[in-house]
PDB file of C-alpha atoms in Angstrom:
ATOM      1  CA  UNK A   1       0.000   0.000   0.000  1.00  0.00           C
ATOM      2  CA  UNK A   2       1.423   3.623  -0.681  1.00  0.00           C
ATOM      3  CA  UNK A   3       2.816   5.317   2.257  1.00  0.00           C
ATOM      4  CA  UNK A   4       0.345   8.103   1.042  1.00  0.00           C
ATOM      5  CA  UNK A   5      -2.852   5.853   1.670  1.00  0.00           C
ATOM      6  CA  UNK A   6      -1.630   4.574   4.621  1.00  0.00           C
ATOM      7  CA  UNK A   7      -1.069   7.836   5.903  1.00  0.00           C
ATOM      8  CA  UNK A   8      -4.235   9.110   4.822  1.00  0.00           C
ATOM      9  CA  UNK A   9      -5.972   5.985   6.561  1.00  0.00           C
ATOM     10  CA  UNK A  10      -4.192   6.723   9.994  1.00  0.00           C
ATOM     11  CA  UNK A  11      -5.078  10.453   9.640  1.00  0.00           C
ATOM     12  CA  UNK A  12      -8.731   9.382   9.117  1.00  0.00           C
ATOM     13  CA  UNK A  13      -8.731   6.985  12.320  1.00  0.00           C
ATOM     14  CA  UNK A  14      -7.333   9.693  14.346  1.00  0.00           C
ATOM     15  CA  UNK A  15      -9.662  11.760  13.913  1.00  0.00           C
ATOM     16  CA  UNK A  16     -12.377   9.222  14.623  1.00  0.00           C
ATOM     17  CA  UNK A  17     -10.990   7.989  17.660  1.00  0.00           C
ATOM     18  CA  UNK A  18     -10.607  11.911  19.154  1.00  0.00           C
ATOM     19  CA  UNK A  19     -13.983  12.649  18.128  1.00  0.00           C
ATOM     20  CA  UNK A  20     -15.103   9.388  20.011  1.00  0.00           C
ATOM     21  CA  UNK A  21     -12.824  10.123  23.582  1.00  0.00           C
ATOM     22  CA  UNK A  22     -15.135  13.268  24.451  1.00  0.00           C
ATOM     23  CA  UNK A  23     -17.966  11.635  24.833  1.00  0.00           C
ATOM     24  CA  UNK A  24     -16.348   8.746  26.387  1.00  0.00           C
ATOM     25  CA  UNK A  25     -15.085  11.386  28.829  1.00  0.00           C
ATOM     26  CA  UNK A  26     -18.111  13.039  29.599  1.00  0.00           C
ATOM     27  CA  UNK A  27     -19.876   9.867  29.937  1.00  0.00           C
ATOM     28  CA  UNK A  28     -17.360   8.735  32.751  1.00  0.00           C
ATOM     29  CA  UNK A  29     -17.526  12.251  34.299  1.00  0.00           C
ATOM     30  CA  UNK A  30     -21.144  12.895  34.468  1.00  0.00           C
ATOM     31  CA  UNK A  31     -22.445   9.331  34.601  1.00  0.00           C
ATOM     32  CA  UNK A  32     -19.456   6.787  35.795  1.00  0.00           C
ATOM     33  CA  UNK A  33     -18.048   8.689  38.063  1.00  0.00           C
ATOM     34  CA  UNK A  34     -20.583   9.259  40.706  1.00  0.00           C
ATOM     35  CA  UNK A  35     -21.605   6.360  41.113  1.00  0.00           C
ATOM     36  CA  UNK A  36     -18.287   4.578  41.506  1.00  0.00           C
ATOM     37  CA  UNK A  37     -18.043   7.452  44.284  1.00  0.00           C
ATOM     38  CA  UNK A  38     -20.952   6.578  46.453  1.00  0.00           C
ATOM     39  CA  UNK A  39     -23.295   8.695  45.045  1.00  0.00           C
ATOM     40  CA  UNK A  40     -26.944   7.961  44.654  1.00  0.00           C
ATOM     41  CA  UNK A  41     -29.479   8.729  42.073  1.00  0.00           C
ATOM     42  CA  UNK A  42     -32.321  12.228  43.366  1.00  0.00           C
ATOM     43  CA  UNK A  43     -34.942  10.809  45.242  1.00  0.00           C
ATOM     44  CA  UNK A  44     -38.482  13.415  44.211  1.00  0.00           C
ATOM     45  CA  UNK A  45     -40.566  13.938  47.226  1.00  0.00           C
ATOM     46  CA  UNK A  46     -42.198  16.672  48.878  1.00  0.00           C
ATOM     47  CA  UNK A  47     -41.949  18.741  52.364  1.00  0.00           C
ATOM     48  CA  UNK A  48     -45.136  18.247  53.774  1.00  0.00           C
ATOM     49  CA  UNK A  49     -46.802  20.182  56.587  1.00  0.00           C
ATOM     50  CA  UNK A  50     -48.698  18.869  59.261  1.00  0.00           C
ATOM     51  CA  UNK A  51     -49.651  16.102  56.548  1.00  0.00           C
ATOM     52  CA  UNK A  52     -50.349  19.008  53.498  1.00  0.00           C
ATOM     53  CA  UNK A  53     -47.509  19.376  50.870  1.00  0.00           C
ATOM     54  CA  UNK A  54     -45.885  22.805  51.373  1.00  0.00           C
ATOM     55  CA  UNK A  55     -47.230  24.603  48.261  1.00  0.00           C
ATOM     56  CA  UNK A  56     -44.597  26.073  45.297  1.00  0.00           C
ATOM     57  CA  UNK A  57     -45.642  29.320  46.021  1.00  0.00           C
ATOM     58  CA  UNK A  58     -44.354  29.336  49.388  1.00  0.00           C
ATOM     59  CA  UNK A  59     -41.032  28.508  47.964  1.00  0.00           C
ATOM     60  CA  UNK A  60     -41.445  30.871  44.830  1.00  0.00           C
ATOM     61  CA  UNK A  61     -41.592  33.334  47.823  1.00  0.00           C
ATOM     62  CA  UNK A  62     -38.549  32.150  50.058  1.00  0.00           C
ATOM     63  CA  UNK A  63     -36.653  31.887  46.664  1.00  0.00           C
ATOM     64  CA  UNK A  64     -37.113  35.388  45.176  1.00  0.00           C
ATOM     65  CA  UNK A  65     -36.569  36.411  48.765  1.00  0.00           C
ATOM     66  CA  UNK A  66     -33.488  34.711  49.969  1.00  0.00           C
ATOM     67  CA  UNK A  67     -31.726  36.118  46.443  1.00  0.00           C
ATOM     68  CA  UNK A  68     -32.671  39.674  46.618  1.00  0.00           C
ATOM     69  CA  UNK A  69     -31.464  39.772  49.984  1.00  0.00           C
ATOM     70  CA  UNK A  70     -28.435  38.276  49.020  1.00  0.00           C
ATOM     71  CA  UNK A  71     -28.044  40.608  45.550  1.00  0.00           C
ATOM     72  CA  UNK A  72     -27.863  36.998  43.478  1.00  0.00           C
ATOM     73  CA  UNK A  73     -30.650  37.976  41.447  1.00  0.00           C
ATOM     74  CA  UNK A  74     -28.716  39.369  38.465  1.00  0.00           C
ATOM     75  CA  UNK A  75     -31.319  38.462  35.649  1.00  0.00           C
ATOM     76  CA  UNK A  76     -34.540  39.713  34.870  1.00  0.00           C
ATOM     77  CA  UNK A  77     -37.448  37.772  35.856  1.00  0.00           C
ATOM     78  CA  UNK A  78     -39.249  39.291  39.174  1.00  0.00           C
ATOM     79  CA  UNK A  79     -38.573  42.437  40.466  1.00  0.00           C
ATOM     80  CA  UNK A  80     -38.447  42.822  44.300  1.00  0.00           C
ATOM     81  CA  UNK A  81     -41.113  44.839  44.054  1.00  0.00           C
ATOM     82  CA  UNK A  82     -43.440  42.592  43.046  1.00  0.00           C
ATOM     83  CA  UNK A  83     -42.908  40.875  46.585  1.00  0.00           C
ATOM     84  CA  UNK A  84     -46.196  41.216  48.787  1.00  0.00           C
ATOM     85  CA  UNK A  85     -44.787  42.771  52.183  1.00  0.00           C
ATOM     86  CA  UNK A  86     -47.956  41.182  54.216  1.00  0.00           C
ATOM     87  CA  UNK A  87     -45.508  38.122  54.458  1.00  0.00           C
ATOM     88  CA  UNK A  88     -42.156  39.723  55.875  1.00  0.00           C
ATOM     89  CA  UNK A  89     -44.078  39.514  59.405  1.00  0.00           C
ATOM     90  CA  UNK A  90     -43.811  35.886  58.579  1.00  0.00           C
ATOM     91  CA  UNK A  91     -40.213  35.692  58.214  1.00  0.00           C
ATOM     92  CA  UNK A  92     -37.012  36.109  60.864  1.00  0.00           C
ATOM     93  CA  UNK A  93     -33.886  37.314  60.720  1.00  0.00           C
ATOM     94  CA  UNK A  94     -34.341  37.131  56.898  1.00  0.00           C
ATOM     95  CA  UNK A  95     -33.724  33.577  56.930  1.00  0.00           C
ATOM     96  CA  UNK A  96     -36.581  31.786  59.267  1.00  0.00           C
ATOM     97  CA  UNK A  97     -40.165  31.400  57.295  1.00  0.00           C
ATOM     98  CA  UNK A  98     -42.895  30.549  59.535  1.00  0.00           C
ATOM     99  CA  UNK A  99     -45.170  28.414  57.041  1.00  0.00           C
ATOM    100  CA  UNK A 100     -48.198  28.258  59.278  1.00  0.00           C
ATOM    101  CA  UNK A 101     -47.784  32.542  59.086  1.00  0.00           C
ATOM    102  CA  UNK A 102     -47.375  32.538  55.365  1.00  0.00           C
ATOM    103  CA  UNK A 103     -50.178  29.357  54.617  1.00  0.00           C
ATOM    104  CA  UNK A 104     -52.625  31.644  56.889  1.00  0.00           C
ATOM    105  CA  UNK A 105     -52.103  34.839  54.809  1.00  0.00           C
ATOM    106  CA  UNK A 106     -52.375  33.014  51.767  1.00  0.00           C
ATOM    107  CA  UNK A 107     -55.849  31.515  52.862  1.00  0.00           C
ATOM    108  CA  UNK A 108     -57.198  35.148  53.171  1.00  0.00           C
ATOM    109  CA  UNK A 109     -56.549  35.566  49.628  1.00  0.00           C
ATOM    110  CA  UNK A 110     -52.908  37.749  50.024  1.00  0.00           C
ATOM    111  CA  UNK A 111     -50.882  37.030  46.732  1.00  0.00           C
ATOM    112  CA  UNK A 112     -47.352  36.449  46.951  1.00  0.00           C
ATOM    113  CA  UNK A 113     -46.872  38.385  44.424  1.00  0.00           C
ATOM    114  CA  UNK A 114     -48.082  41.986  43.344  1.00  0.00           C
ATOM    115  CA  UNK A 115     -48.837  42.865  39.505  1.00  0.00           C
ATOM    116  CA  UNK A 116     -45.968  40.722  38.555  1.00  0.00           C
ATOM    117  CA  UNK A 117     -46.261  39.497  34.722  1.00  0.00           C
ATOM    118  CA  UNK A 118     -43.767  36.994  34.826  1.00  0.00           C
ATOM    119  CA  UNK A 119     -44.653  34.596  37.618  1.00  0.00           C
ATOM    120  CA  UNK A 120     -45.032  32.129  35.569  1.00  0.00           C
ATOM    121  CA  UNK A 121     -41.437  31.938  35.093  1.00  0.00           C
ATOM    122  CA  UNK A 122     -41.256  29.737  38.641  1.00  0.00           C
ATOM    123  CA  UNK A 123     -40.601  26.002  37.798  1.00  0.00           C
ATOM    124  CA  UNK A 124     -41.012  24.751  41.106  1.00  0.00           C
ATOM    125  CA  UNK A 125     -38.703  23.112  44.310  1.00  0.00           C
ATOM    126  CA  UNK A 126     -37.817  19.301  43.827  1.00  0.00           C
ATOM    127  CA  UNK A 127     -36.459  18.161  47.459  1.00  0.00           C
ATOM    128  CA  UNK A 128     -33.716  15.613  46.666  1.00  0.00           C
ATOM    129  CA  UNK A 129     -33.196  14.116  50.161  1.00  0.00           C
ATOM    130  CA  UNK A 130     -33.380  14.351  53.947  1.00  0.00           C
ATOM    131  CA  UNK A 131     -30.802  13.899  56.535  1.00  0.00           C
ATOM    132  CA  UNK A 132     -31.701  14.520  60.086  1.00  0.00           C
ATOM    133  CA  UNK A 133     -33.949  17.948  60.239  1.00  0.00           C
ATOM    134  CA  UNK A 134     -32.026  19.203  56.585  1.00  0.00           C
ATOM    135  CA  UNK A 135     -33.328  18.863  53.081  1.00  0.00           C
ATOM    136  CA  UNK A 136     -31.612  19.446  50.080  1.00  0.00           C
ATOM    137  CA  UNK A 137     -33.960  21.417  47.378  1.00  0.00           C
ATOM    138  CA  UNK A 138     -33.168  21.894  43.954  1.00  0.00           C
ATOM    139  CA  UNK A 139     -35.406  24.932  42.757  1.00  0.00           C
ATOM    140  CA  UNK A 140     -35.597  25.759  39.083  1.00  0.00           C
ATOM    141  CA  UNK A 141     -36.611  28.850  37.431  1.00  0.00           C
ATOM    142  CA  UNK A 142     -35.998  30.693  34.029  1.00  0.00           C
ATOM    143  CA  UNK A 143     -36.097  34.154  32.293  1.00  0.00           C
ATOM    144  CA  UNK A 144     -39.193  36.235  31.552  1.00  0.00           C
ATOM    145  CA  UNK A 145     -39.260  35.816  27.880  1.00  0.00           C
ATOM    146  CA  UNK A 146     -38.242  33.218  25.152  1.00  0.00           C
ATOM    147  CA  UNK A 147     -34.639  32.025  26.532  1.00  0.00           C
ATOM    148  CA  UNK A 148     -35.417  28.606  27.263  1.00  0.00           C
ATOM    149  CA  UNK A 149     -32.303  27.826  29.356  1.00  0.00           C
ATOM    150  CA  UNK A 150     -32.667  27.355  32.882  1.00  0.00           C
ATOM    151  CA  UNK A 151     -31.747  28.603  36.147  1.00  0.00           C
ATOM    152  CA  UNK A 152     -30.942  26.088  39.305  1.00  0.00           C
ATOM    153  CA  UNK A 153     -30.381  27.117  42.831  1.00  0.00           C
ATOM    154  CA  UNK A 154     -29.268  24.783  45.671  1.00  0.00           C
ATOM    155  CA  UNK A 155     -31.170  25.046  48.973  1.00  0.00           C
ATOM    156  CA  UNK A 156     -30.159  23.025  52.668  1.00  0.00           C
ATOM    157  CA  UNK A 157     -33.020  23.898  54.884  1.00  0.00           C
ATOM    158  CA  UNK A 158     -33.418  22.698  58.193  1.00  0.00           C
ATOM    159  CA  UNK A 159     -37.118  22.300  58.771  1.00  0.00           C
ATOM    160  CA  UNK A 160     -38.930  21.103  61.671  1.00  0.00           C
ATOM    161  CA  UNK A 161     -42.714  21.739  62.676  1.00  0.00           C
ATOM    162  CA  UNK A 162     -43.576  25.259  61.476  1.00  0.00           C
ATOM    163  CA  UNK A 163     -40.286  26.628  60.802  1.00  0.00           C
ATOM    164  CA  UNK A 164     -38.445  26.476  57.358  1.00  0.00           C
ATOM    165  CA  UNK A 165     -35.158  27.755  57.972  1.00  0.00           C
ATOM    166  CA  UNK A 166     -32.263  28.926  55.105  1.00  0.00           C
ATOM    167  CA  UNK A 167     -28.895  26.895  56.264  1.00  0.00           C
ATOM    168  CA  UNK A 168     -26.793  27.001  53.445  1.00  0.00           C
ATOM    169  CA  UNK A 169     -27.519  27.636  49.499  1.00  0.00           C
ATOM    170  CA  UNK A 170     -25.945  28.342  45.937  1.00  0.00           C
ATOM    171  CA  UNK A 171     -27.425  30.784  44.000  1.00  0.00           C
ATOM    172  CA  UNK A 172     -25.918  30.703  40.589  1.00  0.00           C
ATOM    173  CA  UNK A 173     -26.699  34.484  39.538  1.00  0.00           C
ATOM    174  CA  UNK A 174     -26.263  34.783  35.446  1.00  0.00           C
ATOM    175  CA  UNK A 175     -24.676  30.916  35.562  1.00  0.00           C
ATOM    176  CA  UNK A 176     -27.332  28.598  33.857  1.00  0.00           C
ATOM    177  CA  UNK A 177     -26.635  25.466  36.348  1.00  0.00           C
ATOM    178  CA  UNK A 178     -28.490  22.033  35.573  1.00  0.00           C
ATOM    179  CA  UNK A 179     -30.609  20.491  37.806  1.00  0.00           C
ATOM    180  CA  UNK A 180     -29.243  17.894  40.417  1.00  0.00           C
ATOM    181  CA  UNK A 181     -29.024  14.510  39.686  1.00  0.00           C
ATOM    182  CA  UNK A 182     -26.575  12.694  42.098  1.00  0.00           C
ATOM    183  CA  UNK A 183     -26.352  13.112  46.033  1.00  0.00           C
ATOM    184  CA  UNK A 184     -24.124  11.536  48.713  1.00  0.00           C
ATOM    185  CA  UNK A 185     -24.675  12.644  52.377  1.00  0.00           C
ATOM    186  CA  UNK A 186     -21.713  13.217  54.002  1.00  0.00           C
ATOM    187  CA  UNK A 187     -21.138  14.086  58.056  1.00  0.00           C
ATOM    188  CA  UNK A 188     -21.942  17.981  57.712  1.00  0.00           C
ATOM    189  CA  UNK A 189     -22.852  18.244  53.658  1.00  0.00           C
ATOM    190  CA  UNK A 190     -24.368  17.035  50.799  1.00  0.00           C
ATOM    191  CA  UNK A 191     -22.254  16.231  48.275  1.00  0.00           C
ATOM    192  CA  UNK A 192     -23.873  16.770  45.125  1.00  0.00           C
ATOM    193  CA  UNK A 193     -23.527  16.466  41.008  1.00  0.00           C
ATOM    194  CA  UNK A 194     -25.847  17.995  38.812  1.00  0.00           C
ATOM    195  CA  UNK A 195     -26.794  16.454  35.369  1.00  0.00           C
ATOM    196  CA  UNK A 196     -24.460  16.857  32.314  1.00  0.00           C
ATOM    197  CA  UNK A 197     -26.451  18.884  29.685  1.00  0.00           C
ATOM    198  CA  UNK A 198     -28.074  21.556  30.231  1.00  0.00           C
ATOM    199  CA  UNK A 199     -31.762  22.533  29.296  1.00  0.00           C
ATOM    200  CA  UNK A 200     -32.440  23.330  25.209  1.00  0.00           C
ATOM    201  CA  UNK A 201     -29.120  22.425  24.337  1.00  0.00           C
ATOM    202  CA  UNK A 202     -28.741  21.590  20.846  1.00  0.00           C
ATOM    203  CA  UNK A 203     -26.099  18.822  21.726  1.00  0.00           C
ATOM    204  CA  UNK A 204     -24.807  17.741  24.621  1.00  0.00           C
ATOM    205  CA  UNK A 205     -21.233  17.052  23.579  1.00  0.00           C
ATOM    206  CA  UNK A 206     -18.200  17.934  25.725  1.00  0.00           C
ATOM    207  CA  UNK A 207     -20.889  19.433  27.997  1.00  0.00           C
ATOM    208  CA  UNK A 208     -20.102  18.677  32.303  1.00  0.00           C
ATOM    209  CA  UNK A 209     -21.623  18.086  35.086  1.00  0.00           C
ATOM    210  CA  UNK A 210     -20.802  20.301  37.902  1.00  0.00           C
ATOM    211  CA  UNK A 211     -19.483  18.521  41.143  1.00  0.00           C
ATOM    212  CA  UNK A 212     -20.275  20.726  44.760  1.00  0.00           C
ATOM    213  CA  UNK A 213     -20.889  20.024  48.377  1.00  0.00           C
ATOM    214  CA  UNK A 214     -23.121  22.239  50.826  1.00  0.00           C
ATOM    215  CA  UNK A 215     -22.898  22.515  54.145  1.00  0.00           C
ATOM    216  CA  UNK A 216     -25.890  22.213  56.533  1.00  0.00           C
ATOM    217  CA  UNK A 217     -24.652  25.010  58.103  1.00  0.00           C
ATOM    218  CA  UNK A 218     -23.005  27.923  56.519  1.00  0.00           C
ATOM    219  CA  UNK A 219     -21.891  30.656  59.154  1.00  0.00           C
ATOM    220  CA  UNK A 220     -23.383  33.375  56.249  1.00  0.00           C
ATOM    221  CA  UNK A 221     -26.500  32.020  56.778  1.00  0.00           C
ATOM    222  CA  UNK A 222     -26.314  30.911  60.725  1.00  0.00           C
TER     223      UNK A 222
END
């Protein structure tokens, strides 16, 4: 065979074989990976109050909350005006919600929000797991407007009885994070890996997932 050909052959299975190791890699990192590290696939439930699940809204509320108190709102979607001040006498210290407070206020018809066109833009709270008195909470939200990507915060609350208190979280700002997918529970943290590609994505090639841990207790939010 001509060393041309040959060479031409080798070029061509070069090429193949790098365009096959990304996905390879990814697969091992997003996929692989976690699991051979003791983590464990999101288990969906719900936070529940006195028997009643704890409704979205309530955490639509704690959500816009918690980030405009903490400036990490840094895309347009709900303004902090739209919040409905009846329910700060619900909340302490800017990090304690009393749900009983805020379920009672809603019964009497107070909205949680005030003129606010784009509350629609709220996906929802998944809890991923408990351990002890602390939840982790993956809540998901998006832009007012056609960008379909998606925003994902990270929430450890400590809840008990009537009290849904803010322990730790990671508020990604203008950073489209992915939802989570893996957990491990660890002596003061979850340990957590979100999934690989992220929401609308045309293709999901050389795309990561990110690997964090949160505290149950962060001294910010103590």
């Amino acid at each position: 065979m001509p060393k041309t050909i040959k060479y031409s052959i080798y070029i061509f299975l070069f090429f193949i074989a790098l365009y096959m190791i990304t996905p390879i890699e990814d697969a091992y990192h997003n996929e692989l990976k976690p699991i051979s590290q003791g983590y464990q696939s999101i288990k969906y439930d719900f936070l529940d109050h006195y028997g009643e699940k704890i409704s979205d809204d309530i955490f639509m509320y704690i959500h816009y909350f918690i980030t405009f108190a903490e400036n990490a709102r840094e895309f347009n979607s709900v303004d902090k005006a739209n919040l409905n001040n009846a329910y700060l006498d619900c909340i302490e210290d800017n990090k304690i919600f009393n749900i009983t407070c805020m379920k009672n206020l809603q019964s009497t018809g107070e909205e949680f929000l005030i003129n606010d066109k784009c509350s629609w833009t709220f996906f929802g709270h998944t809890p991923i797991v408990q351990h002890k008195n602390y939840y982790l909470v993956n809540i998901k939200e998006k832009m007012c407007g056609n960008f379909v990507g998606r925003f994902n915060s990270y929430y450890v609350f400590e809840y008990a009885g009537n009290y849904i208190k803010v322990t730790n979280a990671f508020l990604p700002g203008k950073s489209l994070f992915n939802p989570i997918k893996y957990y491990k529970i660890n002596e003061d943290s979850f340990s957590i890996v979100s999934e690989g590609c992220a929401h609308g994505a045309d293709s999901c090639r050389g795309q990561r997932a990110d690997w964090l841990e949160l505290k149950f207790i962060n001294e910010k939010h103590s």
